[in-house]
């Protein structure tokens, strides 16, 4: 068998178990960062501008997002080292994966 004959795949049970553990409920946060020198060392500060509470990860919505091209697979093997395989999505599309998305804070300009 040639290495190129191997086709990666994820079973739904494995995929949704992993996603459910990591994504069931979460917050999406946007912040501005500022670095200041304090007492001879660099200190960073964050100003939180936007917080979105996401709950009830939805498997059907995840499949819809894959079919719509919103979620894609990243084979992260840059710099000659394998960093693992990841599913990626644009941050603006993250709420599409949940049954509930509630804005907790919005101070964006």
Short mmCIF file of C-alpha atoms in Angstrom, two decimals:
data_model
loop_
_atom_site.label_atom_id
_atom_site.label_comp_id
_atom_site.label_asym_id
_atom_site.label_seq_id
_atom_site.Cartn_x
_atom_site.Cartn_y
_atom_site.Cartn_z
CA UNK A 1 0.00 0.00 0.00
CA UNK A 2 1.25 3.44 -0.95
CA UNK A 3 1.06 6.27 1.64
CA UNK A 4 -1.06 8.26 -0.79
CA UNK A 5 -3.72 5.54 -0.80
CA UNK A 6 -4.63 6.37 2.81
CA UNK A 7 -7.73 8.55 3.11
CA UNK A 8 -8.29 10.25 6.47
CA UNK A 9 -11.77 10.12 7.92
CA UNK A 10 -13.52 10.71 11.22
CA UNK A 11 -16.52 8.71 12.34
CA UNK A 12 -19.47 10.79 13.53
CA UNK A 13 -19.35 9.28 17.02
CA UNK A 14 -15.65 10.09 17.47
CA UNK A 15 -16.01 13.55 15.96
CA UNK A 16 -19.04 14.58 18.01
CA UNK A 17 -17.64 13.14 21.21
CA UNK A 18 -14.50 15.30 20.86
CA UNK A 19 -16.47 18.36 19.75
CA UNK A 20 -19.01 17.91 22.53
CA UNK A 21 -16.30 17.76 25.18
CA UNK A 22 -14.53 20.88 23.95
CA UNK A 23 -17.39 22.96 22.54
CA UNK A 24 -20.57 22.20 24.50
CA UNK A 25 -20.79 25.66 26.06
CA UNK A 26 -18.23 28.43 25.71
CA UNK A 27 -17.59 32.14 25.50
CA UNK A 28 -16.17 33.94 22.49
CA UNK A 29 -14.24 37.04 23.62
CA UNK A 30 -12.66 39.90 21.65
CA UNK A 31 -10.26 42.23 23.44
CA UNK A 32 -7.70 44.94 22.76
CA UNK A 33 -4.27 44.27 24.22
CA UNK A 34 -1.84 46.83 25.61
CA UNK A 35 1.71 46.30 26.86
CA UNK A 36 3.26 48.57 29.50
CA UNK A 37 6.58 48.54 31.28
CA UNK A 38 6.02 48.17 35.04
CA UNK A 39 8.75 47.77 37.63
CA UNK A 40 11.26 46.82 34.97
CA UNK A 41 9.14 44.17 33.27
CA UNK A 42 6.55 44.10 30.53
CA UNK A 43 2.95 43.72 31.65
CA UNK A 44 0.03 43.22 29.32
CA UNK A 45 -3.53 44.39 29.86
CA UNK A 46 -6.75 43.48 28.10
CA UNK A 47 -9.79 45.63 27.43
CA UNK A 48 -12.72 43.32 26.73
CA UNK A 49 -14.91 44.71 23.96
CA UNK A 50 -17.17 41.85 22.98
CA UNK A 51 -18.33 38.71 24.76
CA UNK A 52 -20.63 36.15 23.21
CA UNK A 53 -22.06 33.30 25.30
CA UNK A 54 -22.49 30.18 23.17
CA UNK A 55 -24.48 27.20 24.42
CA UNK A 56 -25.74 23.87 23.14
CA UNK A 57 -23.29 22.89 20.43
CA UNK A 58 -25.44 21.48 17.62
CA UNK A 59 -24.17 18.49 15.63
CA UNK A 60 -26.56 19.13 12.74
CA UNK A 61 -25.43 22.74 12.48
CA UNK A 62 -21.81 21.55 12.48
CA UNK A 63 -22.53 19.23 9.54
CA UNK A 64 -24.38 22.06 7.74
CA UNK A 65 -21.37 24.34 8.25
CA UNK A 66 -19.03 21.71 6.80
CA UNK A 67 -21.29 21.26 3.76
CA UNK A 68 -21.51 25.04 3.30
CA UNK A 69 -17.71 25.35 3.37
CA UNK A 70 -17.73 27.30 6.64
CA UNK A 71 -15.74 24.61 8.47
CA UNK A 72 -12.64 23.16 6.87
CA UNK A 73 -9.86 20.74 7.77
CA UNK A 74 -6.36 22.05 8.43
CA UNK A 75 -3.57 19.49 8.20
CA UNK A 76 -1.15 21.53 10.28
CA UNK A 77 2.25 20.11 9.30
CA UNK A 78 4.16 23.36 8.85
CA UNK A 79 7.88 23.74 9.49
CA UNK A 80 8.49 20.04 9.04
CA UNK A 81 6.68 19.19 12.28
CA UNK A 82 3.17 17.78 12.55
CA UNK A 83 1.04 20.06 14.75
CA UNK A 84 -2.03 17.86 14.34
CA UNK A 85 -5.18 17.99 12.30
CA UNK A 86 -7.72 20.69 13.13
CA UNK A 87 -11.12 21.86 12.08
CA UNK A 88 -11.11 25.61 11.39
CA UNK A 89 -13.91 28.16 11.13
CA UNK A 90 -13.90 31.95 10.80
CA UNK A 91 -14.66 33.61 14.11
CA UNK A 92 -17.69 35.37 12.63
CA UNK A 93 -19.21 31.96 11.80
CA UNK A 94 -18.73 30.35 15.22
CA UNK A 95 -22.30 31.19 16.38
CA UNK A 96 -23.63 29.11 13.46
CA UNK A 97 -22.59 25.97 15.38
CA UNK A 98 -24.77 26.62 18.44
CA UNK A 99 -28.45 26.58 19.26
CA UNK A 100 -28.02 29.65 21.46
CA UNK A 101 -25.77 32.70 21.03
CA UNK A 102 -26.24 35.57 23.49
CA UNK A 103 -24.31 38.84 23.46
CA UNK A 104 -23.10 39.49 27.02
CA UNK A 105 -21.01 42.59 26.27
CA UNK A 106 -20.65 44.74 23.15
CA UNK A 107 -18.39 47.82 23.36
CA UNK A 108 -17.01 47.54 19.83
CA UNK A 109 -16.40 50.77 17.96
#
